[in-house]
mmCIF file of C-alpha atoms in Angstrom:
data_model
loop_
_atom_site.group_PDB
_atom_site.id
_atom_site.type_symbol
_atom_site.label_atom_id
_atom_site.label_comp_id
_atom_site.label_asym_id
_atom_site.label_seq_id
_atom_site.Cartn_x
_atom_site.Cartn_y
_atom_site.Cartn_z
ATOM 1 C CA UNK A 25 20.804 -26.029 -5.781
ATOM 2 C CA UNK A 26 18.534 -23.094 -6.535
ATOM 3 C CA UNK A 27 16.811 -21.292 -3.688
ATOM 4 C CA UNK A 28 13.343 -22.439 -4.761
ATOM 5 C CA UNK A 29 14.422 -26.079 -4.740
ATOM 6 C CA UNK A 30 15.826 -25.816 -1.225
ATOM 7 C CA UNK A 31 12.520 -24.428 0.042
ATOM 8 C CA UNK A 32 10.236 -26.817 -1.848
ATOM 9 C CA UNK A 33 9.396 -28.784 1.306
ATOM 10 C CA UNK A 34 9.565 -25.882 3.741
ATOM 11 C CA UNK A 35 6.997 -26.449 6.536
ATOM 12 C CA UNK A 36 5.861 -22.800 6.680
ATOM 13 C CA UNK A 37 5.131 -22.761 2.961
ATOM 14 C CA UNK A 38 3.444 -26.153 3.192
ATOM 15 C CA UNK A 39 1.140 -24.850 5.921
ATOM 16 C CA UNK A 40 0.204 -21.832 3.820
ATOM 17 C CA UNK A 41 -0.452 -23.886 0.696
ATOM 18 C CA UNK A 42 -2.626 -26.291 2.679
ATOM 19 C CA UNK A 43 -4.662 -23.422 4.130
ATOM 20 C CA UNK A 44 -6.368 -22.517 0.892
ATOM 21 C CA UNK A 45 -5.977 -21.935 -2.810
ATOM 22 C CA UNK A 46 -5.652 -18.165 -3.141
ATOM 23 C CA UNK A 47 -4.993 -17.255 -6.763
ATOM 24 C CA UNK A 48 -2.274 -14.727 -7.577
ATOM 25 C CA UNK A 49 -1.524 -13.109 -10.950
ATOM 26 C CA UNK A 50 2.115 -14.238 -11.085
ATOM 27 C CA UNK A 51 2.653 -17.427 -9.029
ATOM 28 C CA UNK A 52 6.411 -17.753 -9.763
ATOM 29 C CA UNK A 53 6.921 -14.206 -8.433
ATOM 30 C CA UNK A 54 4.856 -14.865 -5.319
ATOM 31 C CA UNK A 55 6.676 -18.126 -4.642
ATOM 32 C CA UNK A 56 10.064 -16.484 -5.087
ATOM 33 C CA UNK A 57 9.167 -13.592 -2.786
ATOM 34 C CA UNK A 58 8.118 -16.172 -0.202
ATOM 35 C CA UNK A 59 11.446 -18.005 -0.522
ATOM 36 C CA UNK A 60 13.405 -14.765 -0.177
ATOM 37 C CA UNK A 61 11.274 -13.661 2.776
ATOM 38 C CA UNK A 62 11.974 -16.880 4.658
ATOM 39 C CA UNK A 63 15.645 -16.762 3.792
ATOM 40 C CA UNK A 64 15.841 -13.277 5.309
ATOM 41 C CA UNK A 65 13.726 -14.266 8.318
ATOM 42 C CA UNK A 66 15.869 -17.292 9.141
ATOM 43 C CA UNK A 67 19.084 -15.289 9.073
ATOM 44 C CA UNK A 68 17.674 -12.313 10.983
ATOM 45 C CA UNK A 69 15.655 -14.232 13.574
ATOM 46 C CA UNK A 70 18.285 -14.450 16.313
ATOM 47 C CA UNK A 71 19.832 -11.041 15.729
ATOM 48 C CA UNK A 72 16.491 -9.194 15.713
ATOM 49 C CA UNK A 73 14.748 -11.562 18.161
ATOM 50 C CA UNK A 74 11.929 -12.238 15.719
ATOM 51 C CA UNK A 75 8.882 -14.135 17.019
ATOM 52 C CA UNK A 76 8.799 -17.813 16.115
ATOM 53 C CA UNK A 77 5.158 -17.591 15.027
ATOM 54 C CA UNK A 78 6.091 -14.887 12.549
ATOM 55 C CA UNK A 79 7.648 -17.348 10.120
ATOM 56 C CA UNK A 80 4.414 -19.112 9.162
ATOM 57 C CA UNK A 81 2.512 -15.819 8.975
ATOM 58 C CA UNK A 82 5.212 -14.247 6.811
ATOM 59 C CA UNK A 83 5.226 -17.227 4.440
ATOM 60 C CA UNK A 84 1.464 -17.017 3.916
ATOM 61 C CA UNK A 85 1.464 -13.242 3.456
ATOM 62 C CA UNK A 86 4.317 -13.466 0.957
ATOM 63 C CA UNK A 87 2.541 -16.128 -1.092
ATOM 64 C CA UNK A 88 -0.648 -14.066 -1.269
ATOM 65 C CA UNK A 89 0.635 -10.470 -1.191
ATOM 66 C CA UNK A 90 -0.421 -9.758 -4.789
ATOM 67 C CA UNK A 91 -3.795 -11.538 -4.784
ATOM 68 C CA UNK A 92 -5.610 -8.187 -4.781
ATOM 69 C CA UNK A 93 -4.314 -7.334 -8.248
ATOM 70 C CA UNK A 94 -7.289 -9.123 -9.767
ATOM 71 C CA UNK A 95 -9.513 -6.364 -8.398
ATOM 72 C CA UNK A 96 -7.352 -3.264 -8.641
ATOM 73 C CA UNK A 97 -3.713 -2.827 -9.576
ATOM 74 C CA UNK A 98 -3.099 0.667 -8.112
ATOM 75 C CA UNK A 99 -4.362 -0.236 -4.624
ATOM 76 C CA UNK A 100 -3.895 -3.983 -4.800
ATOM 77 C CA UNK A 101 -2.234 -4.042 -1.374
ATOM 78 C CA UNK A 102 -5.540 -2.973 0.222
ATOM 79 C CA UNK A 103 -7.460 -5.389 -1.979
ATOM 80 C CA UNK A 104 -5.116 -8.190 -0.910
ATOM 81 C CA UNK A 105 -5.972 -7.489 2.716
ATOM 82 C CA UNK A 106 -9.696 -7.661 1.997
ATOM 83 C CA UNK A 107 -9.426 -10.814 -0.069
ATOM 84 C CA UNK A 108 -7.337 -12.681 2.516
ATOM 85 C CA UNK A 109 -9.780 -11.689 5.251
ATOM 86 C CA UNK A 110 -12.761 -12.807 3.176
ATOM 87 C CA UNK A 111 -11.562 -16.309 2.332
ATOM 88 C CA UNK A 112 -11.604 -19.316 4.673
ATOM 89 C CA UNK A 113 -8.119 -20.410 5.722
ATOM 90 C CA UNK A 114 -7.749 -23.944 7.037
ATOM 91 C CA UNK A 115 -5.240 -24.364 9.834
ATOM 92 C CA UNK A 116 -5.015 -20.682 10.784
ATOM 93 C CA UNK A 117 -7.032 -19.026 13.515
ATOM 94 C CA UNK A 118 -9.072 -15.934 12.733
ATOM 95 C CA UNK A 119 -6.514 -13.860 14.646
ATOM 96 C CA UNK A 120 -3.651 -15.312 12.581
ATOM 97 C CA UNK A 121 -5.619 -14.637 9.403
ATOM 98 C CA UNK A 122 -5.963 -10.976 10.374
ATOM 99 C CA UNK A 123 -2.210 -10.717 10.934
ATOM 100 C CA UNK A 124 -1.465 -12.399 7.588
ATOM 101 C CA UNK A 125 -3.817 -10.023 5.799
ATOM 102 C CA UNK A 126 -2.195 -6.976 7.383
ATOM 103 C CA UNK A 127 1.324 -8.157 6.560
ATOM 104 C CA UNK A 128 0.262 -8.563 2.931
ATOM 105 C CA UNK A 129 -1.424 -5.159 2.985
ATOM 106 C CA UNK A 130 1.817 -3.447 4.018
ATOM 107 C CA UNK A 131 4.105 -5.071 1.457
ATOM 108 C CA UNK A 132 4.095 -1.709 -0.351
ATOM 109 C CA UNK A 133 2.870 1.881 -0.122
ATOM 110 C CA UNK A 134 2.102 3.453 3.257
ATOM 111 C CA UNK A 135 3.577 1.924 6.431
ATOM 112 C CA UNK A 136 1.382 0.445 9.162
ATOM 113 C CA UNK A 137 -0.733 3.090 10.851
ATOM 114 C CA UNK A 138 -3.155 3.118 13.751
ATOM 115 C CA UNK A 139 -5.386 5.208 11.498
ATOM 116 C CA UNK A 140 -6.032 2.138 9.317
ATOM 117 C CA UNK A 141 -9.076 0.277 10.723
ATOM 118 C CA UNK A 142 -7.896 -3.304 10.153
ATOM 119 C CA UNK A 143 -4.510 -2.559 11.715
ATOM 120 C CA UNK A 144 -6.133 -0.719 14.636
ATOM 121 C CA UNK A 145 -8.237 -3.804 15.448
ATOM 122 C CA UNK A 146 -5.100 -5.830 16.142
ATOM 123 C CA UNK A 147 -3.622 -6.156 19.617
ATOM 124 C CA UNK A 148 -0.296 -4.371 20.313
ATOM 125 C CA UNK A 149 1.512 -7.717 20.115
ATOM 126 C CA UNK A 150 -0.096 -8.512 16.762
ATOM 127 C CA UNK A 151 0.797 -5.075 15.414
ATOM 128 C CA UNK A 152 4.406 -5.706 16.352
ATOM 129 C CA UNK A 153 4.417 -8.943 14.344
ATOM 130 C CA UNK A 154 2.839 -7.144 11.380
ATOM 131 C CA UNK A 155 5.429 -4.362 11.560
ATOM 132 C CA UNK A 156 8.345 -6.792 11.661
ATOM 133 C CA UNK A 157 7.154 -9.217 9.013
ATOM 134 C CA UNK A 158 6.001 -6.457 6.649
ATOM 135 C CA UNK A 159 9.430 -4.843 6.936
ATOM 136 C CA UNK A 160 11.030 -8.097 5.775
ATOM 137 C CA UNK A 161 8.399 -8.710 3.085
ATOM 138 C CA UNK A 162 8.966 -5.274 1.550
ATOM 139 C CA UNK A 163 12.639 -6.010 1.028
ATOM 140 C CA UNK A 164 11.991 -9.510 -0.329
ATOM 141 C CA UNK A 165 9.392 -8.167 -2.752
ATOM 142 C CA UNK A 166 11.859 -5.547 -3.942
ATOM 143 C CA UNK A 167 14.400 -8.284 -4.598
ATOM 144 C CA UNK A 168 12.085 -9.647 -7.300
ATOM 145 C CA UNK A 169 10.944 -6.270 -8.600
ATOM 146 C CA UNK A 170 11.305 -7.373 -12.215
ATOM 147 C CA UNK A 171 9.352 -10.622 -11.644
ATOM 148 C CA UNK A 172 12.252 -12.479 -13.263
ATOM 149 C CA UNK A 173 13.594 -14.382 -10.241
ATOM 150 C CA UNK A 174 17.094 -13.096 -10.926
ATOM 151 C CA UNK A 175 18.145 -13.130 -7.280
ATOM 152 C CA UNK A 176 19.103 -16.711 -6.505
ATOM 153 C CA UNK A 177 20.064 -16.249 -2.870
ATOM 154 C CA UNK A 178 20.658 -13.706 -0.128
ATOM 155 C CA UNK A 179 23.091 -13.793 2.772
ATOM 156 C CA UNK A 180 22.700 -11.492 5.757
ATOM 157 C CA UNK A 181 25.686 -10.074 7.598
ATOM 158 C CA UNK A 182 25.989 -7.619 10.455
ATOM 159 C CA UNK A 183 28.712 -5.023 9.960
ATOM 160 C CA UNK A 184 29.486 -2.297 12.488
ATOM 161 C CA UNK A 185 25.942 -1.709 13.648
ATOM 162 C CA UNK A 186 24.054 -2.211 10.398
ATOM 163 C CA UNK A 187 22.790 -5.105 8.345
ATOM 164 C CA UNK A 188 24.140 -5.991 4.913
ATOM 165 C CA UNK A 189 22.101 -8.119 2.537
ATOM 166 C CA UNK A 190 24.427 -9.743 0.038
ATOM 167 C CA UNK A 191 22.588 -10.544 -3.177
ATOM 168 C CA UNK A 192 23.634 -13.465 -5.367
ATOM 169 C CA UNK A 193 22.529 -13.457 -8.993
ATOM 170 C CA UNK A 194 23.926 -14.703 -12.328
ATOM 171 C CA UNK A 195 23.539 -11.227 -13.845
ATOM 172 C CA UNK A 196 23.495 -7.785 -12.275
ATOM 173 C CA UNK A 197 20.006 -7.295 -10.782
ATOM 174 C CA UNK A 198 20.187 -3.515 -10.768
ATOM 175 C CA UNK A 199 16.447 -2.929 -10.498
ATOM 176 C CA UNK A 200 16.059 -5.483 -7.718
ATOM 177 C CA UNK A 201 18.880 -4.069 -5.596
ATOM 178 C CA UNK A 202 17.639 -0.531 -6.114
ATOM 179 C CA UNK A 203 14.044 -1.426 -5.250
ATOM 180 C CA UNK A 204 14.984 -3.460 -2.177
ATOM 181 C CA UNK A 205 17.099 -0.601 -0.890
ATOM 182 C CA UNK A 206 14.300 1.866 -1.553
ATOM 183 C CA UNK A 207 11.864 -0.274 0.416
ATOM 184 C CA UNK A 208 14.097 -0.626 3.467
ATOM 185 C CA UNK A 209 12.639 2.391 5.274
ATOM 186 C CA UNK A 210 10.150 0.376 7.295
ATOM 187 C CA UNK A 211 12.921 -2.019 8.323
ATOM 188 C CA UNK A 212 14.966 0.902 9.648
ATOM 189 C CA UNK A 213 12.009 2.316 11.536
ATOM 190 C CA UNK A 214 10.895 -0.985 13.064
ATOM 191 C CA UNK A 215 14.277 -2.410 14.027
ATOM 192 C CA UNK A 216 16.243 0.835 14.549
ATOM 193 C CA UNK A 217 18.886 -0.683 12.329
ATOM 194 C CA UNK A 218 20.290 0.590 9.049
ATOM 195 C CA UNK A 219 20.441 -1.750 6.087
ATOM 196 C CA UNK A 220 22.479 -1.950 2.899
ATOM 197 C CA UNK A 221 21.696 -4.178 -0.097
ATOM 198 C CA UNK A 222 24.787 -5.127 -2.098
ATOM 199 C CA UNK A 223 25.708 -7.407 -4.973
ATOM 200 C CA UNK A 224 27.936 -10.268 -3.827
ATOM 201 C CA UNK A 225 30.629 -12.012 -5.800
ATOM 202 C CA UNK A 226 30.131 -15.801 -5.982
ATOM 203 C CA UNK A 227 33.501 -16.509 -4.364
ATOM 204 C CA UNK A 228 32.520 -14.539 -1.241
ATOM 205 C CA UNK A 229 29.637 -16.841 -0.366
ATOM 206 C CA UNK A 230 30.271 -18.731 2.804
ATOM 207 C CA UNK A 231 32.272 -15.908 4.339
ATOM 208 C CA UNK A 232 31.473 -14.578 7.824
ATOM 209 C CA UNK A 233 27.724 -14.062 7.989
ATOM 210 C CA UNK A 234 27.360 -13.725 11.741
ATOM 211 C CA UNK A 235 24.436 -11.711 13.063
ATOM 212 C CA UNK A 236 25.364 -11.724 16.720
ATOM 213 C CA UNK A 237 24.934 -8.630 18.892
#
């Protein structure tokens, strides 16, 4: 079963879709980035002690991370933040909406900074959620860099103090692996953990994927 099919009824994605109809320029890409984000979150949650509320916020930010492209492609990450903040979201509090918008804003380009007004307005706890979820979103977005949904699944494994993301795809997703690795800097900074993105052979799936300390 393809990754998208397994996540069709995911409750975090359902909550985001029910919140509002935010148009994106490439819905299949946004959906796939959301699936990959949640796949990474679920496997990293225990190991990195991720907040439970982060899952729903990550799902929404992943679905809408590119919505700002309708206004400006070069700085669409900032436009995405503004658009998410401007639209009514059913089922999310105003505080949650601000976190979602900031996660989407940091899916690319500069990392979170206290010099950015919308990030500065968040509480320290909210900033921590933004940092963590944006770090995951950056990698997931890189894994669909070509907007072709080549990466069918990811499996996370801890190996000797660093995290390995095994990538499963029917053909070699060179661009996607390269881009995901290039966007792993925020993950390293936030979690103090190195990360390596590797192509997996189909027969290795189901091997030891423990993420225990």
